[in-house]
Short mmCIF file of C-alpha atoms in Angstrom, two decimals:
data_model
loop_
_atom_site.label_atom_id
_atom_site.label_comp_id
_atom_site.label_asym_id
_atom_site.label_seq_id
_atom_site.Cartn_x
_atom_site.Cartn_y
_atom_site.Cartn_z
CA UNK A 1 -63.98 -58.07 78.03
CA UNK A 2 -64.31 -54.23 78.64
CA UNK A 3 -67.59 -52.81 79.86
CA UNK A 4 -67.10 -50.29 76.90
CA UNK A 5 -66.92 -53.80 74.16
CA UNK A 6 -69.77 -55.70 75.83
CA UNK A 7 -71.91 -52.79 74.84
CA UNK A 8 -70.36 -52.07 70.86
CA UNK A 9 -71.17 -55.56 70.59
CA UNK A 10 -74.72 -55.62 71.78
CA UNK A 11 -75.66 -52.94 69.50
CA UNK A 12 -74.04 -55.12 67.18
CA UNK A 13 -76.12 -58.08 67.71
CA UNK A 14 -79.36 -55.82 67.68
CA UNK A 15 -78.05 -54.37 64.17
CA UNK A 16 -78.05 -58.05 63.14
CA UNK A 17 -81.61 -58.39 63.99
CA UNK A 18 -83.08 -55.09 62.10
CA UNK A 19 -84.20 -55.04 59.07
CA UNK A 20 -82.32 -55.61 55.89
CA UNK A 21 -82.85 -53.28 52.64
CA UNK A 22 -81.47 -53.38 49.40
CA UNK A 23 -81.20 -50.17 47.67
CA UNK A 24 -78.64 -48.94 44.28
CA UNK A 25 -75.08 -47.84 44.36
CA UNK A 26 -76.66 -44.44 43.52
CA UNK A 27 -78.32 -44.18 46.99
CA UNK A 28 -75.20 -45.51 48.65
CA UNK A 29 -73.95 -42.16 49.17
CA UNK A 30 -76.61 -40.35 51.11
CA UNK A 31 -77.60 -43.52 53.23
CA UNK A 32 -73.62 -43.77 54.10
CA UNK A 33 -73.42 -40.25 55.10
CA UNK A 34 -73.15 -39.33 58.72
CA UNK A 35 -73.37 -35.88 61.05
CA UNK A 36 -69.75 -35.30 61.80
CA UNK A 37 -71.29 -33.73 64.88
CA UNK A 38 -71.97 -37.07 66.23
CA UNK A 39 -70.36 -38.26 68.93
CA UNK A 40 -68.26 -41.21 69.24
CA UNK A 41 -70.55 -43.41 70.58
CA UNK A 42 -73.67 -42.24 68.37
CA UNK A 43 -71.64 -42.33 65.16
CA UNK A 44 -70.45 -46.04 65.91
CA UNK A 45 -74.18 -46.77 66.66
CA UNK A 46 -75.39 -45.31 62.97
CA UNK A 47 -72.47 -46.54 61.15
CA UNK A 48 -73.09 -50.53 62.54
CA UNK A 49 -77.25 -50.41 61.77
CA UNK A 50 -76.33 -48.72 58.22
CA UNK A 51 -73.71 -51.53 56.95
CA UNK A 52 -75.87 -53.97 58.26
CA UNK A 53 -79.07 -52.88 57.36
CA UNK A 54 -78.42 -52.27 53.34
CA UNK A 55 -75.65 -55.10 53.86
CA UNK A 56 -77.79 -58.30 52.08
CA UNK A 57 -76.30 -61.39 53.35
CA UNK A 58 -76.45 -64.78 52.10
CA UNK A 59 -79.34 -65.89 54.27
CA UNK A 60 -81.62 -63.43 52.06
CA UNK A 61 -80.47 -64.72 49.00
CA UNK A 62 -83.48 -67.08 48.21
CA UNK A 63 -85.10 -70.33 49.86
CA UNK A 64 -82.54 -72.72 48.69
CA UNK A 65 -79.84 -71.49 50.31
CA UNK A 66 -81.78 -71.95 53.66
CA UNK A 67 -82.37 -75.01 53.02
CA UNK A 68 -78.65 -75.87 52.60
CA UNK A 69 -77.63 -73.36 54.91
CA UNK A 70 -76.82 -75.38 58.11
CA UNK A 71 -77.40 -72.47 61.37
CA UNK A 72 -75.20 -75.09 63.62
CA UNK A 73 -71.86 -74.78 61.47
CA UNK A 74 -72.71 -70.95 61.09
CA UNK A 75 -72.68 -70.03 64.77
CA UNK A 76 -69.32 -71.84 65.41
CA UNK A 77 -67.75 -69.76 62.61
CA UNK A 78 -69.19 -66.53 63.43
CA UNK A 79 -68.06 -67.33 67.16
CA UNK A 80 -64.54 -68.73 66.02
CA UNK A 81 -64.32 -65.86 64.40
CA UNK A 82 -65.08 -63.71 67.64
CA UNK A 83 -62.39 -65.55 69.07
CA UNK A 84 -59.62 -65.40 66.76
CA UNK A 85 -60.36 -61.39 66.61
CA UNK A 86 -60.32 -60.80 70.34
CA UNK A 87 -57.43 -62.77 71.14
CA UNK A 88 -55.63 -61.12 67.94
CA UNK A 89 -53.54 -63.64 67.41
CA UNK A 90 -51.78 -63.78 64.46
CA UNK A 91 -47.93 -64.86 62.64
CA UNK A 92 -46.08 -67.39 65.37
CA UNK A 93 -47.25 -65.33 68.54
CA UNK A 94 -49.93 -68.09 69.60
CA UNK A 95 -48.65 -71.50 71.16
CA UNK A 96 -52.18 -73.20 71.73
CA UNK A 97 -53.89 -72.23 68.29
CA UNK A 98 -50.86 -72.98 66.51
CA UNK A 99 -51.06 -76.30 68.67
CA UNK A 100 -54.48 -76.53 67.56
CA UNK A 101 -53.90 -75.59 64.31
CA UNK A 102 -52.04 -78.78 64.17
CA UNK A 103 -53.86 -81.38 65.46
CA UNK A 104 -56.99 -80.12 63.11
CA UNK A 105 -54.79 -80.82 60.18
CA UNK A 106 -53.02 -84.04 61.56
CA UNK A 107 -56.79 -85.47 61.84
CA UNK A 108 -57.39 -84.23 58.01
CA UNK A 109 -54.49 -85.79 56.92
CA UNK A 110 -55.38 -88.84 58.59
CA UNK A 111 -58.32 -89.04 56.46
CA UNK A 112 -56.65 -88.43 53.29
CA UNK A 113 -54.52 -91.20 53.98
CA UNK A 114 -51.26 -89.65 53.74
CA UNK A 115 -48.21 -91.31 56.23
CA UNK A 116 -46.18 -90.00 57.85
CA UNK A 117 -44.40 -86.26 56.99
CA UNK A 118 -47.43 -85.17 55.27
CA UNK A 119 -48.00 -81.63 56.46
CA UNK A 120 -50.71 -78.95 55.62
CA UNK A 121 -51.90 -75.62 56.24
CA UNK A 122 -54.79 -73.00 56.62
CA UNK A 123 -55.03 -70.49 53.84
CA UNK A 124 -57.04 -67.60 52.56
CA UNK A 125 -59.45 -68.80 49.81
CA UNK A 126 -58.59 -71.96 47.61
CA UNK A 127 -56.38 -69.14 44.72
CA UNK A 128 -53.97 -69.25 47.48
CA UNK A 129 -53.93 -72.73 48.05
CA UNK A 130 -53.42 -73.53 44.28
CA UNK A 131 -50.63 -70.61 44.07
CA UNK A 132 -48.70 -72.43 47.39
CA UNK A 133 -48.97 -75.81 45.58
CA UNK A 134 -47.52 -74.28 42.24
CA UNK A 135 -44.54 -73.38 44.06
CA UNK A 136 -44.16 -76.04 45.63
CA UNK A 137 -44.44 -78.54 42.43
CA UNK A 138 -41.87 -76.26 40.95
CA UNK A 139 -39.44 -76.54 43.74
CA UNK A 140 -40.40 -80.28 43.07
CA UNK A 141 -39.08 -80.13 40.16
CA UNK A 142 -36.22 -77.72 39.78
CA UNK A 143 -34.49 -77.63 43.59
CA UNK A 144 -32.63 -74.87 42.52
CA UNK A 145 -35.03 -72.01 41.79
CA UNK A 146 -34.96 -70.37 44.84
CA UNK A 147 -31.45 -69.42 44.27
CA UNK A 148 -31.18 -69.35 40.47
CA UNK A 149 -34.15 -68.86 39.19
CA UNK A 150 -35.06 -70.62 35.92
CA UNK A 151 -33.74 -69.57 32.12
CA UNK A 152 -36.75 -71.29 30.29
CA UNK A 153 -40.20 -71.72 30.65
CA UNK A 154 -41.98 -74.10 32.18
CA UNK A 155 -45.83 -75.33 31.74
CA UNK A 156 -48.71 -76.87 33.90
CA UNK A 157 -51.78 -79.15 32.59
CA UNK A 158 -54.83 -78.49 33.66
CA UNK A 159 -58.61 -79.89 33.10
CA UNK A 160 -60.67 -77.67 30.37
CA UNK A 161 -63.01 -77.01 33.35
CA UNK A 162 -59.80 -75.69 35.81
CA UNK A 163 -60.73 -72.75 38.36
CA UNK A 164 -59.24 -69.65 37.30
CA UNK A 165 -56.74 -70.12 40.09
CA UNK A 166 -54.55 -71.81 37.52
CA UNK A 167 -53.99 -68.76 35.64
CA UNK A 168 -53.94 -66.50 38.64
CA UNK A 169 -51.21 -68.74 40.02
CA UNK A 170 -49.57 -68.97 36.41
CA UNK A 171 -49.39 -65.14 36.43
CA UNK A 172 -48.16 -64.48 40.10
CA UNK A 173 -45.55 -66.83 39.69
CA UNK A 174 -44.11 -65.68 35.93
CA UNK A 175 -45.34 -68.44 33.82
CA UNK A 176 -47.45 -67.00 32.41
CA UNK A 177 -51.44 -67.96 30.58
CA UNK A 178 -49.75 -68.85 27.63
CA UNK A 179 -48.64 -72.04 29.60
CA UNK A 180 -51.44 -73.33 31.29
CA UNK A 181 -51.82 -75.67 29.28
CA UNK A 182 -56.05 -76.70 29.26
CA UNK A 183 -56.94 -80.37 28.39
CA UNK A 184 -59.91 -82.83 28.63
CA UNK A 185 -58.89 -85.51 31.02
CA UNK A 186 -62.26 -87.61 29.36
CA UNK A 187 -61.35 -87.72 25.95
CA UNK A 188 -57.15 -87.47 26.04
CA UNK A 189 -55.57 -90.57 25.85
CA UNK A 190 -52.21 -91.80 27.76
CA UNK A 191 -49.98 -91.58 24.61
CA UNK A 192 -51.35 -87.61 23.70
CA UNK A 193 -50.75 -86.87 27.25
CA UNK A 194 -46.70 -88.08 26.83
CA UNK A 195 -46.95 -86.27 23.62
CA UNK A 196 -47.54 -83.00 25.27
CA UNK A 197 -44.94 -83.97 28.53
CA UNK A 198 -42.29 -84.47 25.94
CA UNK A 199 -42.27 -81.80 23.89
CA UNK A 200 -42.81 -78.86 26.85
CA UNK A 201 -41.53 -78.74 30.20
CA UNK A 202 -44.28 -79.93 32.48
CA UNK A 203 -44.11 -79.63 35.95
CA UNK A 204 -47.30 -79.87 37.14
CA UNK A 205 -50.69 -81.58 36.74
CA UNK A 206 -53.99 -80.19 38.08
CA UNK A 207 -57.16 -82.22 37.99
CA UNK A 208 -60.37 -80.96 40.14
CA UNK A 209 -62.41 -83.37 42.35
CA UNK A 210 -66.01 -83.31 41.21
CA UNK A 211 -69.02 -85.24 41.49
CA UNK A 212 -71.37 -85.56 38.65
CA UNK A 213 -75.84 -85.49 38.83
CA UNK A 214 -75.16 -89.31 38.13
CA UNK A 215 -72.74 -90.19 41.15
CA UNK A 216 -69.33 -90.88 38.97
CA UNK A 217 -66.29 -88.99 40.21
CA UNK A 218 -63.90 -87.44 37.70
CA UNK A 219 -60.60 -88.22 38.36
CA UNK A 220 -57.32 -89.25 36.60
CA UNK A 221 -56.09 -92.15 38.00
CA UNK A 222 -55.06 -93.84 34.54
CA UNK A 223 -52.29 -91.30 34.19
CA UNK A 224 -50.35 -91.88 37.57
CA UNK A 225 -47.82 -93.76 36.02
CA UNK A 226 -47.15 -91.41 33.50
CA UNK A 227 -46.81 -88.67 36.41
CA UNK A 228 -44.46 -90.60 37.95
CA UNK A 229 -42.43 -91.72 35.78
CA UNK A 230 -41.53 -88.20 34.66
CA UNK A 231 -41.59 -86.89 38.12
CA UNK A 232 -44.38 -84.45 38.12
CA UNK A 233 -46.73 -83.17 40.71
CA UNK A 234 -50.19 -84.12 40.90
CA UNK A 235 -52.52 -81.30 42.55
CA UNK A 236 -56.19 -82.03 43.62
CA UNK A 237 -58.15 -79.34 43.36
CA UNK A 238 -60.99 -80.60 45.58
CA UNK A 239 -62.01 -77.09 46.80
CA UNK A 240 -66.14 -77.95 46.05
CA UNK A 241 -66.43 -81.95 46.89
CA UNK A 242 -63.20 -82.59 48.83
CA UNK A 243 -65.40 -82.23 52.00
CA UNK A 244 -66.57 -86.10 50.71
CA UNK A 245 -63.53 -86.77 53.22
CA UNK A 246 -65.67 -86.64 56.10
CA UNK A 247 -68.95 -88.03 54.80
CA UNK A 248 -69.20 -91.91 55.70
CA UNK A 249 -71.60 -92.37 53.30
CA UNK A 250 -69.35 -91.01 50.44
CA UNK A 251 -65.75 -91.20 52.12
CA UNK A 252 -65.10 -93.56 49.35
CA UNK A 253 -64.98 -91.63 46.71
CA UNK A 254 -61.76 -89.79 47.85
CA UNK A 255 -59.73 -93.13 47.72
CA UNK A 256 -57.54 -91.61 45.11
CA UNK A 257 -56.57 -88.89 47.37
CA UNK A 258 -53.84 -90.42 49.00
CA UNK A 259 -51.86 -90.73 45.65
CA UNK A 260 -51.73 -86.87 44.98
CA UNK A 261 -48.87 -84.64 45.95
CA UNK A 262 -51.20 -82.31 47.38
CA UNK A 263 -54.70 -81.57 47.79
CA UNK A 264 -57.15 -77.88 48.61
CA UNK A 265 -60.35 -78.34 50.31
CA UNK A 266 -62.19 -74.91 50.66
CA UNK A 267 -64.56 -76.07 53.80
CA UNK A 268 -66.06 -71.84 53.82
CA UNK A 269 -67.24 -72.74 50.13
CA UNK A 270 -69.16 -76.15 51.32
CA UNK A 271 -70.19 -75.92 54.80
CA UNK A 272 -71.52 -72.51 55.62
CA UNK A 273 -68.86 -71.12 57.21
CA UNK A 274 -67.25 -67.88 56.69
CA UNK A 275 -64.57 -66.62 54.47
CA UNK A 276 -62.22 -67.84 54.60
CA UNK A 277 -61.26 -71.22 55.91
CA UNK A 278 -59.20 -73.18 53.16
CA UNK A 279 -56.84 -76.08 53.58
CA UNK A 280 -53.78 -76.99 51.77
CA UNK A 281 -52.35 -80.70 51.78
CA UNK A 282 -49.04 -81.76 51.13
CA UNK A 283 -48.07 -85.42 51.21
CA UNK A 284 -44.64 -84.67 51.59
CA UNK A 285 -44.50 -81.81 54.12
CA UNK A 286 -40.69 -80.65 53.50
CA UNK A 287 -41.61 -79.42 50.28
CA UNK A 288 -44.18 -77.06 51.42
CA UNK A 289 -41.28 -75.98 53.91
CA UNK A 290 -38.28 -75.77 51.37
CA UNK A 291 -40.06 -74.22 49.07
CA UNK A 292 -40.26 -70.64 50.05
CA UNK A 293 -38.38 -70.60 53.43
CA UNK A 294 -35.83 -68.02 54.08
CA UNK A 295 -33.71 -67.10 56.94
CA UNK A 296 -33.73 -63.36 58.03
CA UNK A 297 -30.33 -61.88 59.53
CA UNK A 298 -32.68 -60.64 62.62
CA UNK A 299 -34.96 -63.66 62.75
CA UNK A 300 -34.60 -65.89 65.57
CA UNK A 301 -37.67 -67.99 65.93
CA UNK A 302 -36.98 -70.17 62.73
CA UNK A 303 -37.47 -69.57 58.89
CA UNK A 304 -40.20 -67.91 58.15
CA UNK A 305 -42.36 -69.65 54.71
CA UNK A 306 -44.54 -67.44 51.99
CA UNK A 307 -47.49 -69.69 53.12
CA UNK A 308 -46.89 -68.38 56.98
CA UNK A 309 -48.10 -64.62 56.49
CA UNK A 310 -51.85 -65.23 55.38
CA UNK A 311 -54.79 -64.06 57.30
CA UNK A 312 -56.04 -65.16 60.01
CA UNK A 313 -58.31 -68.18 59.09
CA UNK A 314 -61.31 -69.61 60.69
CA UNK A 315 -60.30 -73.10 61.40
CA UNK A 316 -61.26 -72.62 64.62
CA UNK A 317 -64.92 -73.90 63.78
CA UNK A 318 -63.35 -77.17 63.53
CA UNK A 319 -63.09 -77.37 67.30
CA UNK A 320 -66.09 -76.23 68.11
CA UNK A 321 -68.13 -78.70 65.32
CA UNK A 322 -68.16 -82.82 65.65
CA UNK A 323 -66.72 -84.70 62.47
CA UNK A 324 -70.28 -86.77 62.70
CA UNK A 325 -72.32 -83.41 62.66
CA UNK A 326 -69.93 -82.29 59.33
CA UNK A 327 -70.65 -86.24 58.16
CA UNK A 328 -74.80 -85.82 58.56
CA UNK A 329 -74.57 -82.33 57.26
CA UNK A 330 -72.45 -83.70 53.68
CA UNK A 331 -75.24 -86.29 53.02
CA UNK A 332 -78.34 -84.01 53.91
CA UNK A 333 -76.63 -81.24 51.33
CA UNK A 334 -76.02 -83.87 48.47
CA UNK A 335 -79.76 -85.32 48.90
CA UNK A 336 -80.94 -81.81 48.65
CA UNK A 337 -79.08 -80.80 45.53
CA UNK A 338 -79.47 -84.34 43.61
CA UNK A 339 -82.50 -83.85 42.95
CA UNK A 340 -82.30 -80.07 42.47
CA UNK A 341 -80.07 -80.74 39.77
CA UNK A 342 -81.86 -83.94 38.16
CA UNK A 343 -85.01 -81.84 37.71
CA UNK A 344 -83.41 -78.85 36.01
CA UNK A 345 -81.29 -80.93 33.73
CA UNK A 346 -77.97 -79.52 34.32
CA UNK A 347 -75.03 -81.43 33.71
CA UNK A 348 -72.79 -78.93 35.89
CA UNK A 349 -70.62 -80.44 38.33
CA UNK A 350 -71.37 -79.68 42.49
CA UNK A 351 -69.83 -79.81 45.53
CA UNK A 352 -70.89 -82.00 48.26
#
């Protein structure tokens, strides 16, 4: 590290320390504005202690989210972060964080369950995650769409209470809102669910992992015959209590797991780390492959896939954080929000 970047980022860390204010877009502009006489090293000094002065983070944002805010799991992201940016890795260009990359998701998938030529990867934010697995149900589905497209539409089912992923996937891809087709997985029974298979083309099934305030786990495990027996893909969407994975104490309820096609965990949205850090699983990792490779006339390196151009993601924390201190961490959080949610009578779903 230059001389010249060990001092940018001490006057970084001293920014961090100031003092935080919150002021109105109105007073954005003057408290934004700079001397253009400054010099280089002046104007980098003002600019840092302004964006992180009126910049509120989350640990201002009340006493709860202190309490649940674990400073452990925090550091390692902020300094896997710090990593991945001074390295600058990024694409194919990295043989030991891809290697790492790897074996972080091998261990995941070992906890799903999943055998052998299961397969995963990092993404940016759980909308991504959903819109990969979309493709790849379709491709599931209809082989041929990479080269032919399709001449009809097609629909996915999805819980009432489905993240709006669904329909951002639904429009990226050309399906379309019209056929996202919204059901209550509580109250529908086996025969109305063929009813609506039959009469569209369904390719896909979405149900989200939640827990509920009394400890039951929504899931829909009475349909998986039905899914298989007219070969469509089963998506978790276990973004908010998929992290259950690597709880001992409530491991258990992800049993089901191991049935699903594939499976997004957003770890940035349940264990304090930052944006973004989102994993996709596949069970059957040649579809997530096939799905959207393509060979280049100039590419020589292998095929390049949609899902291999995100951002850079900060797995990296996983490395630097013990699956026990993630498994004491999951069961402090639920205690703490049990209760929370007991007392104010809310019968919203949480994450773990």
């Amino acid at each position: 590290m230059s001389a010249s970047l060990r001092e940018k980022v001490e006057v970084l860390l001293q920014a961090f320390e100031g003092e935080k204010v919150s002021c109105s877009f109105e007073e954005f502009k003057e408290k934004l504005s700079f001397d253009s006489s400054l010099k280089n090293e002046d104007r980098f000094k003002a600019v840092v202690e302004a964006v992180c002065k009126y910049s509120i983070s989350c640990d201002e944002n009340g006493e709860e989210n202190g309490k649940l805010n674990d400073e452990g799991s925090k550091e390692m992201s902020l300094i896997a972060d710090m990593i991945i940016s001074h390295l600058n890795h990024g694409y194919q260009s990295s043989p030991f964080l891809d290697f790492a990359e790897e074996q972080m998701i091998h261990k995941i998938l070992g906890y799903v369950g999943y055998g052998k030529g299961a397969s995963g990867v990092f993404l940016p934010g759980g909308s991504y995650c959903t819109l990969i697995s979309m493709i790849c149900a379709r491709y599931h589905k209809y082989p041929g769409v990479k080269e032919t497209g399709l001449d009809h539409t097609i629909q996915v089912i999805a819980p009432e209470s489905a993240c709006k992923s669904t329909d951002e996937g639904a429009i990226m891809m050309g399906i379309g809102t019209n056929n996202v087709i919204k059901v209550n997985f509580d109250m529908i029974t086996p025969r109305e669910l063929v009813d609506i298979i039959e009469k569209n083309n369904i390719f896909m099934i979405i149900s989200t992992f939640d827990i509920s305030e009394d400890g039951t786990v929504e899931t829909i495990d009475k349909f998986s015959k039905i899914m298989r027996k007219y070969n469509i893909w089963h998506h978790i969407d276990a973004c908010q209590g998929g992290t259950a994975l690597f709880s001992d104490k409530y491991r258990y309820l992800t049993d089901t797991f191991q049935d699903a096609h594939s499976i997004t965990i957003d770890f940035h949205t349940c264990l304090s780390l930052n944006q973004q850090c989102s994993l996709l699983l596949v069970k059957d990792g040649e579809q997530l492959t096939s799905c959207s490779s393509i060979t280049r006339p100039f590419q020589t390196g292998g095929e390049l896939t949609a899902s291999s151009c995100g951002s850079v993601i900060n797995w990296t924390t996983w490395m630097l954080t013990p699956l026990p201190c993630l498994s004491t961490l999951l069961d402090l959080t639920r205690s703490f929000l049990m209760p929370q949610i007991k007392a104010n009578n809310n019968r919203n779903t949480f994450f773990l």
